[in-house]
XYZ file of C-alpha atoms in Angstrom:
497
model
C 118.426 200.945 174.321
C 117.425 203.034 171.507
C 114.287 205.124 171.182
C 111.030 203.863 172.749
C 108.192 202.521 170.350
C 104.968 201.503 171.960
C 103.017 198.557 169.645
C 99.314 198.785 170.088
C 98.010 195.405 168.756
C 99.632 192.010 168.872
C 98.518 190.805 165.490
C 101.102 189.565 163.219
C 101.306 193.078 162.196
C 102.089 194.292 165.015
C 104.198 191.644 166.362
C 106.286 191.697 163.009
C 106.888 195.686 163.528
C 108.074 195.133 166.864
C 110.618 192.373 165.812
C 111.544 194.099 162.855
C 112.697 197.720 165.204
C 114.146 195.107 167.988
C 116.432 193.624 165.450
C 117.456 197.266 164.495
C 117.676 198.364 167.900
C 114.255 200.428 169.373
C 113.283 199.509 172.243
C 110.080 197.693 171.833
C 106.997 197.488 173.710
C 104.096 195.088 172.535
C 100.379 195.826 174.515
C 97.535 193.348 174.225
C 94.203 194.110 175.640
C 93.594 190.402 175.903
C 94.979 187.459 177.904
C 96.511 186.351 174.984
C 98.380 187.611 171.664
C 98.078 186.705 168.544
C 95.028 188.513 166.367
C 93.732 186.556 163.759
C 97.017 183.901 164.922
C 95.202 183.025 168.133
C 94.045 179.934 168.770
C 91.630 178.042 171.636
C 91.374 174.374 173.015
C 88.171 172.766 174.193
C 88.186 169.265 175.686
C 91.750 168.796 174.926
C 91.585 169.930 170.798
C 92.675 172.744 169.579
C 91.116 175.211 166.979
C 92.709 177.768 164.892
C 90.593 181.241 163.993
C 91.833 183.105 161.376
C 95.440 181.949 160.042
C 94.147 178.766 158.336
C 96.766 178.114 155.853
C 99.856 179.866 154.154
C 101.907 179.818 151.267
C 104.985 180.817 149.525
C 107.087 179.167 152.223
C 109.193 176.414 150.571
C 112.662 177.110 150.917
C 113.956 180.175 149.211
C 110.608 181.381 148.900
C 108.826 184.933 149.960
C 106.933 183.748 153.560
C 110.443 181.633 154.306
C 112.501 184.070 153.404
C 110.755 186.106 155.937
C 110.186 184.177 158.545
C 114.228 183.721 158.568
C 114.647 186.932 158.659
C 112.286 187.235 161.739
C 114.028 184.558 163.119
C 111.316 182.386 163.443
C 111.663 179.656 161.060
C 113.564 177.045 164.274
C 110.338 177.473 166.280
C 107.550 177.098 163.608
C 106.775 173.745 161.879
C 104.716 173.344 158.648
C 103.221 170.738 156.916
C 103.066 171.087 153.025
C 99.590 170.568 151.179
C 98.910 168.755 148.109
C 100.813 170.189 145.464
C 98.351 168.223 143.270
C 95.453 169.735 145.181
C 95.791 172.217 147.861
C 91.815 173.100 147.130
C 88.588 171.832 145.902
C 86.083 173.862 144.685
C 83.398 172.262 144.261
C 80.473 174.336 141.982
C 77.237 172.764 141.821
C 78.515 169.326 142.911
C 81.316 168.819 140.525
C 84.535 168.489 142.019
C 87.978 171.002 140.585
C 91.483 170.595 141.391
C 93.498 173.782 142.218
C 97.274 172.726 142.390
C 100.688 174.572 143.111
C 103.040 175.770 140.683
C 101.892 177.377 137.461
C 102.460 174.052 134.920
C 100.455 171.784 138.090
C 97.908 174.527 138.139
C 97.380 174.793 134.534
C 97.138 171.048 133.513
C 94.822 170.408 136.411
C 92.530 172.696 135.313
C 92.803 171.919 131.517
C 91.954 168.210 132.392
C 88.387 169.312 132.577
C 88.395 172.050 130.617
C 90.858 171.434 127.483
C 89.914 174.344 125.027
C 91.071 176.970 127.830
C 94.617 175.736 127.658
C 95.858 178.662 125.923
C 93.260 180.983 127.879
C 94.220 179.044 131.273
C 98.292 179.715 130.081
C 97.128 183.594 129.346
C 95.434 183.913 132.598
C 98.328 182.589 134.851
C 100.792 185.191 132.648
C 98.433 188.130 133.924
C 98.532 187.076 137.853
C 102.775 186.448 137.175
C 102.872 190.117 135.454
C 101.119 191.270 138.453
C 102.871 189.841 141.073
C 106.412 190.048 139.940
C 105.214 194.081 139.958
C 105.626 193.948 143.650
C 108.592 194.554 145.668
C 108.203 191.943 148.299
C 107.743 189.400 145.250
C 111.718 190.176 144.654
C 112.329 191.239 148.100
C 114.317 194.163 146.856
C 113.136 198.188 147.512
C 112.637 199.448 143.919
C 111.775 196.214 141.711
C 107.576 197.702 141.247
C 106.083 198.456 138.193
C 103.810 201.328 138.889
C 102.151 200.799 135.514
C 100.877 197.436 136.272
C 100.597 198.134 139.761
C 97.641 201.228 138.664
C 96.210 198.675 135.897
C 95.046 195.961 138.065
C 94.167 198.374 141.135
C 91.411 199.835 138.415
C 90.329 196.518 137.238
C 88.029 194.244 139.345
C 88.677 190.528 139.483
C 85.641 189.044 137.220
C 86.427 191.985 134.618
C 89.841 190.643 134.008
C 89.603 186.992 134.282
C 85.893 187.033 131.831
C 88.379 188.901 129.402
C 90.662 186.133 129.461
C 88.576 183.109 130.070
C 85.646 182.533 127.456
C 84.314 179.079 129.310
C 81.955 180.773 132.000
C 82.253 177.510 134.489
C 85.444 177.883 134.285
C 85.906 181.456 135.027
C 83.728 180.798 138.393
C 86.427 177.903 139.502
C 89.247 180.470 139.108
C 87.805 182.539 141.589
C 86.428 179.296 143.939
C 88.748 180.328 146.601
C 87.777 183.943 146.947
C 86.801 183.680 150.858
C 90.559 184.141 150.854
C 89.594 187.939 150.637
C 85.617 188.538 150.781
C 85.997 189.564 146.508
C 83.205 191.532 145.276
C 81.810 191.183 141.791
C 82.365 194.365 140.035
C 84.642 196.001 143.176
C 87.413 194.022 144.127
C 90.435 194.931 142.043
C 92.306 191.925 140.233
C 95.583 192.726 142.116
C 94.122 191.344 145.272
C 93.155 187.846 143.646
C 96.350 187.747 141.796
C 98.797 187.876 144.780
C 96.942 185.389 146.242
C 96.848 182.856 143.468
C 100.143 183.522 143.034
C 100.974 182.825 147.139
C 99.579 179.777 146.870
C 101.079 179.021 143.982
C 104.238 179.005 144.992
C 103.171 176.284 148.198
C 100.789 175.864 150.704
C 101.198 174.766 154.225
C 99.240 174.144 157.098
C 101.507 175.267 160.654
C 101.643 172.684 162.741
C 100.183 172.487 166.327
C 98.730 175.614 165.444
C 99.452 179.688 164.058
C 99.650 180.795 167.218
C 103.186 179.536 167.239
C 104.203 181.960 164.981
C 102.697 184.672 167.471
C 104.534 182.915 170.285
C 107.708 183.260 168.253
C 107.771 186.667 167.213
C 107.326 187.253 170.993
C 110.412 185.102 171.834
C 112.272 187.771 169.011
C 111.341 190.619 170.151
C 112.358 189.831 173.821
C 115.869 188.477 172.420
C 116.507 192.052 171.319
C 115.337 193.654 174.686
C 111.888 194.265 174.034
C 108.466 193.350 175.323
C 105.374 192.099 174.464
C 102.703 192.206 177.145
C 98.870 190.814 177.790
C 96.083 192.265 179.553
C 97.332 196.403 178.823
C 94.533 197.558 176.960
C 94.988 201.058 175.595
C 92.422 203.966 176.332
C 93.780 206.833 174.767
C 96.862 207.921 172.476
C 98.134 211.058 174.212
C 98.978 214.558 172.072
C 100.734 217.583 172.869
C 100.118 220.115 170.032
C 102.563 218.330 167.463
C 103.246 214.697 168.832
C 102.158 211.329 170.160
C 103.791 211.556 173.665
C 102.461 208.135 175.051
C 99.586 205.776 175.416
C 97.170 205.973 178.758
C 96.175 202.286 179.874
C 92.806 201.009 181.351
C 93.951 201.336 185.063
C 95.290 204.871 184.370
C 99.159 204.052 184.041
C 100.672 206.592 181.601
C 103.447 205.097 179.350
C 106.220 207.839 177.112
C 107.188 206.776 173.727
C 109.145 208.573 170.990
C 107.053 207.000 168.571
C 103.358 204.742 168.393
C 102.101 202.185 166.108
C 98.505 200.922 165.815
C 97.987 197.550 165.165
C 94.368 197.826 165.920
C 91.674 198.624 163.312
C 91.758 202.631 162.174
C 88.151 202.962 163.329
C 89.350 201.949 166.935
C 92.753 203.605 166.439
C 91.169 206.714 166.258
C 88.456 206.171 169.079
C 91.913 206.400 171.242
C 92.505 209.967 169.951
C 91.202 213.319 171.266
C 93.666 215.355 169.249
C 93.113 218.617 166.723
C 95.964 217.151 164.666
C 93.397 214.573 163.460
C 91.109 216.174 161.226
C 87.249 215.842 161.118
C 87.156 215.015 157.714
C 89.417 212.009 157.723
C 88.045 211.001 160.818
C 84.152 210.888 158.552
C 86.131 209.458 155.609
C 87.825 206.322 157.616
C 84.495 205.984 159.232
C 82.893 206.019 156.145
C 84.991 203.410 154.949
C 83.578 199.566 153.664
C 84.367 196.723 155.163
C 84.547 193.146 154.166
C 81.930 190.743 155.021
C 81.732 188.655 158.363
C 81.662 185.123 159.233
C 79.934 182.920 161.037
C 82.391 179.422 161.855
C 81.422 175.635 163.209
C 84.392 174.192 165.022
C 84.528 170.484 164.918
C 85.973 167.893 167.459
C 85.917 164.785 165.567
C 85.846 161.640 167.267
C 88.864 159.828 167.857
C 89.980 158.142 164.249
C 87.283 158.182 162.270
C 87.424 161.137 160.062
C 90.702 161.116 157.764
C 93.023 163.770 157.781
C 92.006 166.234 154.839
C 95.346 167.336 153.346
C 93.770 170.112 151.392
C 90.767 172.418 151.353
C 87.112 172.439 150.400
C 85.340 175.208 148.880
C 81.563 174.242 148.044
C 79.058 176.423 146.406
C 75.151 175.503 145.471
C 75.870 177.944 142.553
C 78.422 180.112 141.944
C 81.307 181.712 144.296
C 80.369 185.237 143.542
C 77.696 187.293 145.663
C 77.629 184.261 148.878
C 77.454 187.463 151.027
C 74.046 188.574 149.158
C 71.548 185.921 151.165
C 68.233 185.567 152.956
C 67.368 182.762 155.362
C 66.308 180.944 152.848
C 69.362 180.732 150.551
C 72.095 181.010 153.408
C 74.283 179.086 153.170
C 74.952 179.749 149.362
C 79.181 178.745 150.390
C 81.358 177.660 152.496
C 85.144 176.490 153.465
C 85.693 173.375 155.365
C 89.329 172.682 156.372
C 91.529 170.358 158.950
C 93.700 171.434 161.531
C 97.274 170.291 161.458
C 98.312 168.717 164.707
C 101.914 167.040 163.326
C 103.630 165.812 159.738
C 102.186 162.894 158.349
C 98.670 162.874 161.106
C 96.400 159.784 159.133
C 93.014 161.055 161.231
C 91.746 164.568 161.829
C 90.987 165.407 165.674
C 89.654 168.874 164.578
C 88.264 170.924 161.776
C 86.121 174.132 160.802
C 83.365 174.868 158.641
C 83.248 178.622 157.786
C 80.688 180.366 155.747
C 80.027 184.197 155.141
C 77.626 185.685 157.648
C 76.338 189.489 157.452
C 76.846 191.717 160.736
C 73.201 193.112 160.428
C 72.118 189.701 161.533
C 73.942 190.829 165.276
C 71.972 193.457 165.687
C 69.270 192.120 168.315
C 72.917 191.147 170.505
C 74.483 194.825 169.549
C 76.444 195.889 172.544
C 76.471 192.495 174.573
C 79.503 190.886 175.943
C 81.018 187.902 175.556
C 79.045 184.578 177.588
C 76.131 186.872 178.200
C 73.613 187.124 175.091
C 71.244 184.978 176.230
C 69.299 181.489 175.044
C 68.090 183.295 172.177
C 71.491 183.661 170.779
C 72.785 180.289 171.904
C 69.627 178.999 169.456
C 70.372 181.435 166.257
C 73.710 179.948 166.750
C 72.700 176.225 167.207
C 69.719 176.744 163.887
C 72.537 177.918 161.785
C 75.286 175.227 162.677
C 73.265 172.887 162.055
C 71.808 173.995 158.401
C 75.790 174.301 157.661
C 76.074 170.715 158.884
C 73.490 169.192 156.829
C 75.093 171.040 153.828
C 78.217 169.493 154.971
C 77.102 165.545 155.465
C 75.842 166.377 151.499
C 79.536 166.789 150.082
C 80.768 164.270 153.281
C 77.866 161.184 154.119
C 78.865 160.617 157.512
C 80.169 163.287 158.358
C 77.851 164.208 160.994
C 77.897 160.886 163.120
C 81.622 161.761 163.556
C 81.512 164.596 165.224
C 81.502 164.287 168.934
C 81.214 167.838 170.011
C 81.290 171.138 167.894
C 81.330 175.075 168.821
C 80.269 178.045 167.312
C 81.603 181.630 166.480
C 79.748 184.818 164.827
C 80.905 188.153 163.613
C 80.395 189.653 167.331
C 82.709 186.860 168.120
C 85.354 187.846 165.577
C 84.176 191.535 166.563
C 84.820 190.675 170.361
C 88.426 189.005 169.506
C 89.842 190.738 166.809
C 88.382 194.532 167.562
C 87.755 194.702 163.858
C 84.851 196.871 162.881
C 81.898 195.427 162.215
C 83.442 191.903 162.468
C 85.321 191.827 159.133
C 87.107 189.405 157.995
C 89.571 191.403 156.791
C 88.976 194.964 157.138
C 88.567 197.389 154.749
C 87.406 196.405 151.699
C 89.104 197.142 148.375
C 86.977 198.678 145.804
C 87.932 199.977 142.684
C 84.907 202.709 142.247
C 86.392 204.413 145.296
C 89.898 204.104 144.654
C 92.258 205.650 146.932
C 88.684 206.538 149.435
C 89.227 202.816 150.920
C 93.152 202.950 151.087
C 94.644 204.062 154.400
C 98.143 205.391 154.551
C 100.148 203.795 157.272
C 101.163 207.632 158.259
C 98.465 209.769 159.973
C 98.636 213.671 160.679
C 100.259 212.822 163.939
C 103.680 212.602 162.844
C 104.636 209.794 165.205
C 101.943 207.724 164.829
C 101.791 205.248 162.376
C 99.464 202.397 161.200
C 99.931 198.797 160.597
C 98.106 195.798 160.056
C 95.965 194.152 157.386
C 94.106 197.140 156.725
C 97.766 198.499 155.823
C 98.379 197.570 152.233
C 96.738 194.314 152.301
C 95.593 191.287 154.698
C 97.137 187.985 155.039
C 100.566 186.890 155.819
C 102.066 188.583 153.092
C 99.977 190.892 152.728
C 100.539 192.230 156.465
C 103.870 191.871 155.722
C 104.250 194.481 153.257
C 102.716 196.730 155.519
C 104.951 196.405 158.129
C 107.996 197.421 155.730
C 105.945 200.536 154.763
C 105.555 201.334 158.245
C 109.038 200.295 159.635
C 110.912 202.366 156.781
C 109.714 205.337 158.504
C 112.321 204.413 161.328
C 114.509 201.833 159.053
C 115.326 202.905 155.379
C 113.082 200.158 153.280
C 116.617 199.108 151.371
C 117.854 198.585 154.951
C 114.812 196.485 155.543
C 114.852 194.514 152.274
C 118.884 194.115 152.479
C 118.738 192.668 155.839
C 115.800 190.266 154.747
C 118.233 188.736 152.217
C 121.438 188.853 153.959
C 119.852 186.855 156.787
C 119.042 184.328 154.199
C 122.733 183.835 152.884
């Protein structure tokens, strides 16, 4: 075996790093601190039903395209099934009670839209050329090392989402549609740069799928890749410290004191907690303050529903309601929560006509956990069970108003909050997806997958971006510190011959 690399994390980012140096020959070590791996992939079962988590929905995974491409490479693609939504309608967003069609593919997308709004046609054709410019920028759009634009890469890092798309759109309805799906990444008015909203539109542009049986398949086969290649991923080894000589990582120390030796380390885990495992001089104070410093995205707090048996219709697409608009949802009081939310259907096989589960999910702030700060999992007490059971059901009743009937379906439903999505995850402050982009702080809320310790590296959503994709492009930055990037990007496409 070649060099030993331990994995801490087994989120898709770290799960694709380890089958990524397996297939090039380092011998690969995967540690979860939980019974089960996954991250934001896992998924539970009550009463029979599973739920997913985090990994809703993908895209770009037709044949030929980005997430397929990939997933060939990681030889996953015979173990993972999806089911493809509505290319007429892969979301609602619904704004005020009026129903809007986003669709897949750019002429799909742009007639939808221009149905109800038909003197933005040229704006709508203007807007899709600015997320195309954008994401044909990228590297991983062409899967070749060297195909960025650094121009247009700076350009929409320094422009936030609303600026671009007002300068583009003149209907103001409309402009609020366009960005109907932003739960996809917590945007910000005024902070969240338009690259971030453009690779997504464009991802789901391309397709949109649902996995079926669940995303923790995909965790399950990334496992079964690394092991082909000799490595190992392993459950219940949580990681208490990084250990450092004067220059080096030398190994991780585990809860019940077992020292492991690696030639190299990669984090998976949040950089907060990544660096509550170091005691090292190499790690200065002042990037220590400055990742601490760091903001993150907003929370959530999710309704799980078991519907009961045939009665709800399989939803092959999902719902994005507002009262208002889709900017500022994470701005509330009790009075005006919820101002949004996502409702969605899990996939259980091609073709299902009835739903057996679902999830509503709406943003939820982590100062509202403060009275349960520092409490474990099963033991917060009734008055936690009954801030849990008020809010489900206010997100209910706003539910049964887009779906009458909805609510004498249900036969059981369960509830999560950001300290459960803190407790899971180990993502600070419960984000939904990390650190937050912002473009008033620039390159203060970017984190380099290198650190001062020269064989430690980071990886993960907060590498780059979140997402499928957006992992994904994280975990070639950090792999080409072992594996040249070309190497990388020409095995990606040979694979695919």
């Amino acid at each position: 075996m070649g060099k030993k690399v331990i994995i801490i994390g087994s989120g898709f980012g770290g799960l694709s790093c380890g089958a990524v140096l397996a297939k090039n020959g380092y011998d690969v070590t995967v540690l979860e601190q939980g019974p089960q791996i996954g991250g934001c992939l896992q998924c539970f079962v009550r009463k029979g039903v599973k739920f997913e988590t985090g990994m809703h929905f993908i895209g770009s995974a037709a044949p030929g395209q980005t997430i397929d491409s990939i997933f060939h490479y990681l030889e996953v693609s015979d173990k993972v099934r999806l089911s493809r939504l509505d290319d007429d309608c892969y979301n609602v967003i619904s704004i005020g009670g009026k129903e809007y069609p986003m669709a897949s593919g750019r002429v799909n997308f742009i007639s939808r839209l221009a149905a109800f709004f038909p003197d933005q046609l040229t704006n709508l054709e203007r807007y899709f050329d600015a997320v195309e410019k954008v994401a044909a920028a990228s590297s991983i759009h062409s899967l070749r090392q060297g195909d960025a634009d650094d121009t247009v890469n700076q350009e929409s890092l320094t422009r936030s989402v609303n600026d671009v798309i007002e300068s583009i759109i003149t209907n103001p309805l409309l402009a609020e549609v366009l960005v109907g799906d932003l739960p996809l990444y917590a945007a910000q008015r005024d902070k969240t740069p338009f690259a971030t909203h453009a690779f997504i539109r464009d991802f789901y542009d391309q397709s949109a799928y649902r996995v079926e049986g669940g995303s923790d398949r995909i965790a399950a086969a990334l496992a079964s890749t690394i092991r082909r290649y000799g490595g190992d991923v392993v459950t219940d080894h949580k990681v208490t410290d990084i250990l450092c000589d004067d220059s080096r990582a030398t190994g991780v120390r585990l809860k019940d004191g077992e020292e492991l030796s690696a030639d190299y380390i990669i984090s998976g885990i949040h950089p907060i907690r990544t660096l509550e495992l170091l005691d090292t001089k190499l790690i200065r104070p002042a990037y220590r303050s400055r990742v601490n410093a760091m903001p993150q995205t907003t929370s959530c707090f999710t309704v799980y529903l078991h519907f009961r048996k045939d009665t709800v219709e399989y939803m092959n697409h999902n719902y994005f309601a507002y009262e208002a608009s889709p900017w500022d949802c994470e701005d509330y009081n009790e009075a005006t929560w919820p101002k949004g939310w996502l409702y969605m259907h899990f996939c259980t096989h091609a073709g299902q006509r009835f739903a057996q589960s679902g999830q509503v999910i709406s943003y939820m702030n982590i100062r509202e956990m403060e009275r349960w700060a520092g409490t474990r999992v099963g033991r917060r007490g009734a008055g936690y069970e009954e801030f849990k059971h008020a809010k489900a059901e206010k997100l209910l009743r706003s539910l049964e108003q887009h779906f009458p009937g909805i609510r004498e379906n249900i036969e059981d439903y369960y509830t999560s909050t950001p300290l459960t999505y803190l407790d899971y995850t180990g993502t600070a402050e419960g984000s939904m997806y990390g650190i937050a982009k912002d473009i008033h702080l620039g390159a203060g809320c970017r984190v380099s997958h290198r650190t001062r310790v020269p064989n430690l590296f980071l990886t993960g959503q907060n590498v780059n971006s979140h997402g499928l994709l957006g992992t994904m492009v994280g975990t070639i930055l950090t792999c080409s510190e072992l594996v040249p990037a070309g190497e990388i990007y020409r095995q990606i496409l040979i694979s695919n011959k």
